[in-house]
Amino acid sequence: MYPDHVAIIMDGNGRWAKNKGLPRLAGHKAGVERLKEIVEATINCNVSFLTLYAFSSENWNRPKLEINDLMNLLETFLNKEAKKFLKENIRLRVIGRRDRLNRRIIDKIKELEINSDKNDGLNLIIALDYGGREDIRSAIINIYNDFIRKNKAIERLTLEEIENNLMTKGIPNPDLIIRTSGEYRISNFLLWQSAYSEYEFVSCNWPDFNTSIYIEVLKNFENRDRRYGQINEY
Ligand code: IPE
Ligand code: IPE
Ligand code: MG
C-alpha cells in the first residue's frame, strides 16, 4: 500500500542553482515547478495527504534578499494555483506561524483555506514559517491556558490532547518523510508527528526530483515493516 500521508523536505534548491552557475533564485523557481509536478503525481497515486516543507522558522536567518525572493515566489504560486486547487478538488491547509508573514500572503492563505474547505480530494498541507519546536511550544501555551480555565490538574494531560493542540490537528501523522539533497536530518520539521514515520533520503536536489523517482520511493515504502515497538508474528 502506498502511504496515506507523505511529507517532503524539499531541500537543495540553492545547490542545484550553484552547480549550474545560476543565482539561488533560479533554484527556487525550478523548485516550484517540481512542487507542481509532485502535487499532480500525488493526486494520481491516490495519496490522501501531502505535506510540503516550504519555509522553516530558521529560514528567517537567511539574507533578506533571498527571503524576499522566496516570499514573492510563494505569493505568485498561491495566486496562480488558486483556481487549480478548486478545479482539482484540493483542500489546502497551511501550518506554521502567521504573524511574521506579510498581510497579503496571510489574507490569501485564509481565502484559499476557506474556499477549498469543502474539497475532498488531496489534502495539501504547506509548512510555512513552520518549526516543530514552535509547534510544541504553542501547543503547551494553549493547553496551559485551557487547563487553568477548567481548573484541571496538569497530570491529567493526555497524548491525544497534545496532538489536538498541535498545528496539525486533524491531520494523521506522516507515514513517509522524504528529504532530498542528500542531507540526513529533520531540520525542525514535524518533530512530534514523526515519532513513527518512515524516512527516505534521496540524493538528488529538489529541482531534480521527479515523478519517476517519487513513484520509486512510494513503492519502496511498501516493503517497510512498521512494528511500532511490537514484534512480528513468526
Ligand atoms: C530548499 O532549498 C528551499 C528552502 C529551504 C526554502 P535550499 O534553499 O535550502 O537549498 P540548499 O540547501 O541551500 O541547496
Ligand atoms: C529545511 O531545509 C527547510 C525547508 C526545506 C523548507 P534547510 O535548508 O533550511 O535545512 P538545513 O539548514 O540544511 O538544516
Ligand atoms: Mg537547504
PDB file of C-alpha atoms and ligand atoms in Angstrom:
ATOM      1  CA  MET A   1       0.000   0.000   0.000  1.00  0.00           C
ATOM      2  CA  TYR A   2       1.131   3.493  -0.731  1.00  0.00           C
ATOM      3  CA  PRO A   3       1.422   5.776   2.292  1.00  0.00           C
ATOM      4  CA  ASP A   4      -1.646   7.722   3.314  1.00  0.00           C
ATOM      5  CA  HIS A   5       0.392  10.775   4.275  1.00  0.00           C
ATOM      6  CA  VAL A   6       3.628  11.774   2.566  1.00  0.00           C
ATOM      7  CA  ALA A   7       5.684  14.694   3.881  1.00  0.00           C
ATOM      8  CA  ILE A   8       8.573  16.186   1.929  1.00  0.00           C
ATOM      9  CA  ILE A   9      11.539  18.305   2.991  1.00  0.00           C
ATOM     10  CA  MET A  10      12.210  19.976  -0.347  1.00  0.00           C
ATOM     11  CA  ASP A  11      15.910  20.701   0.005  1.00  0.00           C
ATOM     12  CA  GLY A  12      18.773  21.553  -2.346  1.00  0.00           C
ATOM     13  CA  ASN A  13      17.436  24.394  -4.500  1.00  0.00           C
ATOM     14  CA  GLY A  14      20.451  26.568  -3.751  1.00  0.00           C
ATOM     15  CA  ARG A  15      22.999  23.862  -4.519  1.00  0.00           C
ATOM     16  CA  TRP A  16      21.191  22.928  -7.724  1.00  0.00           C
ATOM     17  CA  ALA A  17      21.498  26.535  -8.891  1.00  0.00           C
ATOM     18  CA  LYS A  18      25.102  26.858  -7.748  1.00  0.00           C
ATOM     19  CA  ASN A  19      26.080  23.716  -9.692  1.00  0.00           C
ATOM     20  CA  LYS A  20      24.712  25.367 -12.802  1.00  0.00           C
ATOM     21  CA  GLY A  21      26.334  28.729 -12.094  1.00  0.00           C
ATOM     22  CA  LEU A  22      22.913  30.315 -11.557  1.00  0.00           C
ATOM     23  CA  PRO A  23      21.619  32.553  -8.746  1.00  0.00           C
ATOM     24  CA  ARG A  24      19.837  30.782  -5.872  1.00  0.00           C
ATOM     25  CA  LEU A  25      16.553  32.286  -7.039  1.00  0.00           C
ATOM     26  CA  ALA A  26      16.754  30.160 -10.209  1.00  0.00           C
ATOM     27  CA  GLY A  27      16.907  27.087  -7.967  1.00  0.00           C
ATOM     28  CA  HIS A  28      13.853  28.169  -6.023  1.00  0.00           C
ATOM     29  CA  LYS A  29      11.964  28.819  -9.277  1.00  0.00           C
ATOM     30  CA  ALA A  30      12.853  25.365 -10.578  1.00  0.00           C
ATOM     31  CA  GLY A  31      11.780  24.027  -7.178  1.00  0.00           C
ATOM     32  CA  VAL A  32       8.296  25.477  -7.591  1.00  0.00           C
ATOM     33  CA  GLU A  33       7.939  23.673 -10.938  1.00  0.00           C
ATOM     34  CA  ARG A  34       8.886  20.407  -9.226  1.00  0.00           C
ATOM     35  CA  LEU A  35       6.399  21.046  -6.489  1.00  0.00           C
ATOM     36  CA  LYS A  36       3.585  21.380  -9.027  1.00  0.00           C
ATOM     37  CA  GLU A  37       4.635  18.131 -10.711  1.00  0.00           C
ATOM     38  CA  ILE A  38       4.776  16.262  -7.403  1.00  0.00           C
ATOM     39  CA  VAL A  39       1.340  17.537  -6.350  1.00  0.00           C
ATOM     40  CA  GLU A  40      -0.075  16.114  -9.620  1.00  0.00           C
ATOM     41  CA  ALA A  41       1.720  12.807  -9.109  1.00  0.00           C
ATOM     42  CA  THR A  42       0.399  12.601  -5.550  1.00  0.00           C
ATOM     43  CA  ILE A  43      -3.150  13.033  -6.808  1.00  0.00           C
ATOM     44  CA  ASN A  44      -2.597  10.361  -9.448  1.00  0.00           C
ATOM     45  CA  CYS A  45      -1.245   7.949  -6.828  1.00  0.00           C
ATOM     46  CA  ASN A  46      -4.286   8.451  -4.594  1.00  0.00           C
ATOM     47  CA  VAL A  47      -2.203   9.513  -1.631  1.00  0.00           C
ATOM     48  CA  SER A  48      -4.591  11.420   0.675  1.00  0.00           C
ATOM     49  CA  PHE A  49      -2.239  13.846   2.464  1.00  0.00           C
ATOM     50  CA  LEU A  50       0.834  15.657   1.183  1.00  0.00           C
ATOM     51  CA  THR A  51       2.775  17.996   3.461  1.00  0.00           C
ATOM     52  CA  LEU A  52       5.462  20.179   1.916  1.00  0.00           C
ATOM     53  CA  TYR A  53       8.114  21.951   3.998  1.00  0.00           C
ATOM     54  CA  ALA A  54       8.407  25.277   2.208  1.00  0.00           C
ATOM     55  CA  PHE A  55       9.926  27.646   4.783  1.00  0.00           C
ATOM     56  CA  SER A  56      11.219  26.870   8.261  1.00  0.00           C
ATOM     57  CA  SER A  57      11.283  29.040  11.398  1.00  0.00           C
ATOM     58  CA  GLU A  58      15.034  29.196  10.942  1.00  0.00           C
ATOM     59  CA  ASN A  59      14.904  30.223   7.281  1.00  0.00           C
ATOM     60  CA  TRP A  60      14.297  33.800   8.520  1.00  0.00           C
ATOM     61  CA  ASN A  61      18.026  33.801   9.279  1.00  0.00           C
ATOM     62  CA  ARG A  62      18.832  33.842   5.546  1.00  0.00           C
ATOM     63  CA  PRO A  63      19.778  37.074   3.737  1.00  0.00           C
ATOM     64  CA  LYS A  64      16.855  39.480   3.385  1.00  0.00           C
ATOM     65  CA  LEU A  65      17.051  39.329  -0.397  1.00  0.00           C
ATOM     66  CA  GLU A  66      16.594  35.567  -0.503  1.00  0.00           C
ATOM     67  CA  ILE A  67      13.695  35.760   1.959  1.00  0.00           C
ATOM     68  CA  ASN A  68      12.045  38.361  -0.280  1.00  0.00           C
ATOM     69  CA  ASP A  69      12.535  36.168  -3.337  1.00  0.00           C
ATOM     70  CA  LEU A  70      11.009  33.192  -1.543  1.00  0.00           C
ATOM     71  CA  MET A  71       8.024  35.195  -0.305  1.00  0.00           C
ATOM     72  CA  ASN A  72       7.426  36.614  -3.791  1.00  0.00           C
ATOM     73  CA  LEU A  73       7.542  33.138  -5.307  1.00  0.00           C
ATOM     74  CA  LEU A  74       5.139  31.902  -2.680  1.00  0.00           C
ATOM     75  CA  GLU A  75       2.697  34.722  -3.327  1.00  0.00           C
ATOM     76  CA  THR A  76       2.787  34.130  -7.087  1.00  0.00           C
ATOM     77  CA  PHE A  77       2.299  30.415  -6.510  1.00  0.00           C
ATOM     78  CA  LEU A  78      -0.731  30.949  -4.276  1.00  0.00           C
ATOM     79  CA  ASN A  79      -2.286  33.456  -6.680  1.00  0.00           C
ATOM     80  CA  LYS A  80      -1.700  31.328  -9.772  1.00  0.00           C
ATOM     81  CA  GLU A  81      -2.630  27.971  -8.298  1.00  0.00           C
ATOM     82  CA  ALA A  82      -5.775  29.164  -6.510  1.00  0.00           C
ATOM     83  CA  LYS A  83      -8.085  28.204  -9.381  1.00  0.00           C
ATOM     84  CA  LYS A  84      -6.345  24.901  -9.852  1.00  0.00           C
ATOM     85  CA  PHE A  85      -6.924  23.952  -6.225  1.00  0.00           C
ATOM     86  CA  LEU A  86     -10.638  24.388  -6.724  1.00  0.00           C
ATOM     87  CA  LYS A  87     -10.698  22.661 -10.097  1.00  0.00           C
ATOM     88  CA  GLU A  88      -8.680  19.690  -8.884  1.00  0.00           C
ATOM     89  CA  ASN A  89     -10.623  19.350  -5.644  1.00  0.00           C
ATOM     90  CA  ILE A  90      -7.533  20.052  -3.481  1.00  0.00           C
ATOM     91  CA  ARG A  91      -8.055  21.061   0.132  1.00  0.00           C
ATOM     92  CA  LEU A  92      -5.319  23.442   1.230  1.00  0.00           C
ATOM     93  CA  ARG A  93      -4.077  23.970   4.738  1.00  0.00           C
ATOM     94  CA  VAL A  94      -1.072  25.981   5.880  1.00  0.00           C
ATOM     95  CA  ILE A  95       0.741  25.163   9.130  1.00  0.00           C
ATOM     96  CA  GLY A  96       3.219  27.434  10.888  1.00  0.00           C
ATOM     97  CA  ARG A  97       3.275  30.892  12.408  1.00  0.00           C
ATOM     98  CA  ARG A  98       1.214  33.502  10.628  1.00  0.00           C
ATOM     99  CA  ASP A  99       2.271  36.632  12.469  1.00  0.00           C
ATOM    100  CA  ARG A 100       5.602  37.073  10.686  1.00  0.00           C
ATOM    101  CA  LEU A 101       4.244  36.768   7.123  1.00  0.00           C
ATOM    102  CA  ASN A 102       3.123  39.776   5.113  1.00  0.00           C
ATOM    103  CA  ARG A 103      -0.529  40.805   5.151  1.00  0.00           C
ATOM    104  CA  ARG A 104      -1.231  39.909   1.501  1.00  0.00           C
ATOM    105  CA  ILE A 105       0.086  36.381   1.977  1.00  0.00           C
ATOM    106  CA  ILE A 106      -1.864  35.908   5.226  1.00  0.00           C
ATOM    107  CA  ASP A 107      -5.083  37.050   3.549  1.00  0.00           C
ATOM    108  CA  LYS A 108      -4.514  34.852   0.503  1.00  0.00           C
ATOM    109  CA  ILE A 109      -3.877  31.809   2.685  1.00  0.00           C
ATOM    110  CA  LYS A 110      -7.069  32.446   4.654  1.00  0.00           C
ATOM    111  CA  GLU A 111      -9.059  32.857   1.450  1.00  0.00           C
ATOM    112  CA  LEU A 112      -7.686  29.649  -0.076  1.00  0.00           C
ATOM    113  CA  GLU A 113      -8.240  27.656   3.100  1.00  0.00           C
ATOM    114  CA  ILE A 114     -11.838  28.794   3.305  1.00  0.00           C
ATOM    115  CA  ASN A 115     -12.550  28.335  -0.417  1.00  0.00           C
ATOM    116  CA  SER A 116     -11.079  24.837  -0.512  1.00  0.00           C
ATOM    117  CA  ASP A 117     -12.509  23.705   2.802  1.00  0.00           C
ATOM    118  CA  LYS A 118     -15.280  21.633   1.215  1.00  0.00           C
ATOM    119  CA  ASN A 119     -12.970  19.917  -1.261  1.00  0.00           C
ATOM    120  CA  ASP A 120     -12.457  16.237  -0.606  1.00  0.00           C
ATOM    121  CA  GLY A 121      -9.565  15.387  -2.924  1.00  0.00           C
ATOM    122  CA  LEU A 122      -5.899  15.687  -1.982  1.00  0.00           C
ATOM    123  CA  ASN A 123      -5.211  17.337   1.384  1.00  0.00           C
ATOM    124  CA  LEU A 124      -2.291  19.614   0.611  1.00  0.00           C
ATOM    125  CA  ILE A 125      -0.529  20.988   3.668  1.00  0.00           C
ATOM    126  CA  ILE A 126       2.126  23.653   3.280  1.00  0.00           C
ATOM    127  CA  ALA A 127       4.503  24.175   6.203  1.00  0.00           C
ATOM    128  CA  LEU A 128       5.367  27.836   6.138  1.00  0.00           C
ATOM    129  CA  ASP A 129       7.300  29.598   8.883  1.00  0.00           C
ATOM    130  CA  TYR A 130       6.974  26.183  10.489  1.00  0.00           C
ATOM    131  CA  GLY A 131       9.169  24.738  13.217  1.00  0.00           C
ATOM    132  CA  GLY A 132       8.470  21.568  15.168  1.00  0.00           C
ATOM    133  CA  ARG A 133       9.685  23.173  18.387  1.00  0.00           C
ATOM    134  CA  GLU A 134       7.449  26.197  17.854  1.00  0.00           C
ATOM    135  CA  ASP A 135       4.551  23.822  17.131  1.00  0.00           C
ATOM    136  CA  ILE A 136       5.105  22.115  20.507  1.00  0.00           C
ATOM    137  CA  ARG A 137       5.649  25.434  22.315  1.00  0.00           C
ATOM    138  CA  SER A 138       2.365  26.883  21.067  1.00  0.00           C
ATOM    139  CA  ALA A 139       0.550  23.645  21.972  1.00  0.00           C
ATOM    140  CA  ILE A 140       1.906  23.931  25.528  1.00  0.00           C
ATOM    141  CA  ILE A 141       0.613  27.506  25.799  1.00  0.00           C
ATOM    142  CA  ASN A 142      -2.867  26.500  24.566  1.00  0.00           C
ATOM    143  CA  ILE A 143      -3.009  23.516  26.886  1.00  0.00           C
ATOM    144  CA  TYR A 144      -1.808  25.554  29.857  1.00  0.00           C
ATOM    145  CA  ASN A 145      -4.498  28.205  29.314  1.00  0.00           C
ATOM    146  CA  ASP A 146      -7.171  25.575  28.808  1.00  0.00           C
ATOM    147  CA  PHE A 147      -6.227  23.709  31.979  1.00  0.00           C
ATOM    148  CA  ILE A 148      -6.121  26.890  34.063  1.00  0.00           C
ATOM    149  CA  ARG A 149      -9.545  27.897  32.741  1.00  0.00           C
ATOM    150  CA  LYS A 150     -11.006  24.495  33.567  1.00  0.00           C
ATOM    151  CA  ASN A 151      -9.078  24.272  36.842  1.00  0.00           C
ATOM    152  CA  LYS A 152      -7.802  20.891  35.651  1.00  0.00           C
ATOM    153  CA  ALA A 153      -4.727  19.139  37.096  1.00  0.00           C
ATOM    154  CA  ILE A 154      -1.872  19.002  34.582  1.00  0.00           C
ATOM    155  CA  GLU A 155      -1.215  15.334  35.430  1.00  0.00           C
ATOM    156  CA  ARG A 156      -4.426  14.534  33.564  1.00  0.00           C
ATOM    157  CA  LEU A 157      -2.915  15.721  30.277  1.00  0.00           C
ATOM    158  CA  THR A 158      -3.169  13.021  27.613  1.00  0.00           C
ATOM    159  CA  LEU A 159      -1.155  12.405  24.449  1.00  0.00           C
ATOM    160  CA  GLU A 160      -4.349  12.939  22.490  1.00  0.00           C
ATOM    161  CA  GLU A 161      -4.794  16.407  23.980  1.00  0.00           C
ATOM    162  CA  ILE A 162      -1.248  17.284  22.950  1.00  0.00           C
ATOM    163  CA  GLU A 163      -1.951  16.084  19.389  1.00  0.00           C
ATOM    164  CA  ASN A 164      -5.140  18.123  19.297  1.00  0.00           C
ATOM    165  CA  ASN A 165      -3.254  21.285  20.147  1.00  0.00           C
ATOM    166  CA  LEU A 166      -0.570  20.899  17.512  1.00  0.00           C
ATOM    167  CA  MET A 167      -0.808  22.848  14.260  1.00  0.00           C
ATOM    168  CA  THR A 168      -1.533  19.546  12.507  1.00  0.00           C
ATOM    169  CA  LYS A 169      -4.737  18.939  14.450  1.00  0.00           C
ATOM    170  CA  GLY A 170      -6.957  16.555  12.479  1.00  0.00           C
ATOM    171  CA  ILE A 171      -4.183  15.537  10.095  1.00  0.00           C
ATOM    172  CA  PRO A 172      -2.846  11.979  10.501  1.00  0.00           C
ATOM    173  CA  ASN A 173       0.852  11.629  11.330  1.00  0.00           C
ATOM    174  CA  PRO A 174       3.086  11.301   8.254  1.00  0.00           C
ATOM    175  CA  ASP A 175       3.726   7.719   7.170  1.00  0.00           C
ATOM    176  CA  LEU A 176       6.660   8.622   4.992  1.00  0.00           C
ATOM    177  CA  ILE A 177       9.016  11.604   5.145  1.00  0.00           C
ATOM    178  CA  ILE A 178      11.183  12.219   2.106  1.00  0.00           C
ATOM    179  CA  ARG A 179      14.176  14.559   2.157  1.00  0.00           C
ATOM    180  CA  THR A 180      16.070  15.450  -0.982  1.00  0.00           C
ATOM    181  CA  SER A 181      19.627  16.757  -1.451  1.00  0.00           C
ATOM    182  CA  GLY A 182      21.437  14.019   0.486  1.00  0.00           C
ATOM    183  CA  GLU A 183      21.081  15.628   3.915  1.00  0.00           C
ATOM    184  CA  TYR A 184      20.261  13.222   6.734  1.00  0.00           C
ATOM    185  CA  ARG A 185      18.451  15.413   9.213  1.00  0.00           C
ATOM    186  CA  ILE A 186      14.985  16.581  10.144  1.00  0.00           C
ATOM    187  CA  SER A 187      15.713  20.349  10.429  1.00  0.00           C
ATOM    188  CA  ASN A 188      12.885  21.054  12.890  1.00  0.00           C
ATOM    189  CA  PHE A 189      10.176  19.509  10.693  1.00  0.00           C
ATOM    190  CA  LEU A 190       7.256  17.565  12.245  1.00  0.00           C
ATOM    191  CA  LEU A 191       9.099  16.605  15.467  1.00  0.00           C
ATOM    192  CA  TRP A 192       6.210  15.185  17.472  1.00  0.00           C
ATOM    193  CA  GLN A 193       4.317  13.879  14.470  1.00  0.00           C
ATOM    194  CA  SER A 194       7.269  11.925  13.025  1.00  0.00           C
ATOM    195  CA  ALA A 195       7.711   9.607  16.025  1.00  0.00           C
ATOM    196  CA  TYR A 196       6.904   6.550  13.885  1.00  0.00           C
ATOM    197  CA  SER A 197       7.364   7.890  10.372  1.00  0.00           C
ATOM    198  CA  GLU A 198       9.430   6.020   7.820  1.00  0.00           C
ATOM    199  CA  TYR A 199      12.209   8.050   6.192  1.00  0.00           C
ATOM    200  CA  GLU A 200      13.622   8.133   2.709  1.00  0.00           C
ATOM    201  CA  PHE A 201      16.671  10.249   1.962  1.00  0.00           C
ATOM    202  CA  VAL A 202      17.159  10.926  -1.717  1.00  0.00           C
ATOM    203  CA  SER A 203      20.492  12.193  -3.020  1.00  0.00           C
ATOM    204  CA  CYS A 204      19.254  14.466  -5.805  1.00  0.00           C
ATOM    205  CA  ASN A 205      18.484  18.121  -5.192  1.00  0.00           C
ATOM    206  CA  TRP A 206      14.812  19.097  -5.098  1.00  0.00           C
ATOM    207  CA  PRO A 207      14.727  20.604  -8.638  1.00  0.00           C
ATOM    208  CA  ASP A 208      15.976  17.233  -9.972  1.00  0.00           C
ATOM    209  CA  PHE A 209      13.386  15.193  -8.102  1.00  0.00           C
ATOM    210  CA  ASN A 210      10.693  13.929 -10.470  1.00  0.00           C
ATOM    211  CA  THR A 211       7.643  11.714 -10.746  1.00  0.00           C
ATOM    212  CA  SER A 212       9.551   8.540 -11.540  1.00  0.00           C
ATOM    213  CA  ILE A 213      11.906   8.929  -8.551  1.00  0.00           C
ATOM    214  CA  TYR A 214       8.867   9.734  -6.425  1.00  0.00           C
ATOM    215  CA  ILE A 215       6.987   6.629  -7.510  1.00  0.00           C
ATOM    216  CA  GLU A 216      10.036   4.505  -6.805  1.00  0.00           C
ATOM    217  CA  VAL A 217      10.201   5.960  -3.279  1.00  0.00           C
ATOM    218  CA  LEU A 218       6.482   5.293  -2.765  1.00  0.00           C
ATOM    219  CA  LYS A 219       6.981   1.717  -3.935  1.00  0.00           C
ATOM    220  CA  ASN A 220       9.922   1.224  -1.534  1.00  0.00           C
ATOM    221  CA  PHE A 221       7.640   2.240   1.280  1.00  0.00           C
ATOM    222  CA  GLU A 222       5.503  -0.820   0.576  1.00  0.00           C
ATOM    223  CA  ASN A 223       8.385  -3.020   1.759  1.00  0.00           C
ATOM    224  CA  ARG A 224       8.776  -1.285   5.096  1.00  0.00           C
ATOM    225  CA  ASP A 225       7.945  -3.351   8.131  1.00  0.00           C
ATOM    226  CA  ARG A 226       6.418  -0.935  10.628  1.00  0.00           C
ATOM    227  CA  ARG A 227       6.428  -2.581  14.029  1.00  0.00           C
ATOM    228  CA  TYR A 228       5.626   0.283  16.416  1.00  0.00           C
ATOM    229  CA  GLY A 229       7.608  -1.374  19.183  1.00  0.00           C
ATOM    230  CA  GLN A 230       5.929  -4.756  18.790  1.00  0.00           C
ATOM    231  CA  ILE A 231       7.386  -7.954  17.382  1.00  0.00           C
ATOM    232  CA  ASN A 232       6.359  -9.782  14.264  1.00  0.00           C
ATOM    233  CA  GLU A 233       4.448 -13.000  14.477  1.00  0.00           C
ATOM    234  CA  TYR A 234       6.520 -15.976  13.372  1.00  0.00           C
TER     235      TYR A 234
HETATM  236  C1  IPE B   1      15.262  24.395  -0.039  1.00  0.00           C
HETATM  237  O1  IPE B   1      16.432  24.642  -0.709  1.00  0.00           O
HETATM  238  C2  IPE B   1      14.313  25.553  -0.061  1.00  0.00           C
HETATM  239  C3  IPE B   1      14.193  26.265   1.223  1.00  0.00           C
HETATM  240  C4  IPE B   1      14.784  25.932   2.352  1.00  0.00           C
HETATM  241  C5  IPE B   1      13.324  27.413   1.244  1.00  0.00           C
HETATM  242  P1  IPE B   1      17.629  25.422  -0.039  1.00  0.00           P
HETATM  243  O2  IPE B   1      17.445  26.872  -0.291  1.00  0.00           O
HETATM  244  O3  IPE B   1      17.785  25.034   1.376  1.00  0.00           O
HETATM  245  O4  IPE B   1      18.856  24.893  -0.900  1.00  0.00           O
HETATM  246  P2  IPE B   1      20.287  24.474  -0.356  1.00  0.00           P
HETATM  247  O5  IPE B   1      20.083  23.513   0.759  1.00  0.00           O
HETATM  248  O6  IPE B   1      20.955  25.728   0.108  1.00  0.00           O
HETATM  249  O7  IPE B   1      20.963  23.844  -1.530  1.00  0.00           O
HETATM  250  C1  IPE B   2      14.815  22.658   5.629  1.00  0.00           C
HETATM  251  O1  IPE B   2      15.857  22.968   4.772  1.00  0.00           O
HETATM  252  C2  IPE B   2      13.695  23.610   5.416  1.00  0.00           C
HETATM  253  C3  IPE B   2      12.995  23.512   4.143  1.00  0.00           C
HETATM  254  C4  IPE B   2      13.211  22.646   3.196  1.00  0.00           C
HETATM  255  C5  IPE B   2      11.954  24.479   3.969  1.00  0.00           C
HETATM  256  P1  IPE B   2      17.081  23.879   5.227  1.00  0.00           P
HETATM  257  O2  IPE B   2      17.976  24.005   4.052  1.00  0.00           O
HETATM  258  O3  IPE B   2      16.595  25.126   5.838  1.00  0.00           O
HETATM  259  O4  IPE B   2      17.751  22.987   6.365  1.00  0.00           O
HETATM  260  P2  IPE B   2      19.232  22.985   6.936  1.00  0.00           P
HETATM  261  O5  IPE B   2      19.558  24.402   7.294  1.00  0.00           O
HETATM  262  O6  IPE B   2      20.120  22.478   5.862  1.00  0.00           O
HETATM  263  O7  IPE B   2      19.186  22.061   8.112  1.00  0.00           O
HETATM  264 MG    MG B   3      18.838  23.622   2.369  1.00  0.00          MG
END
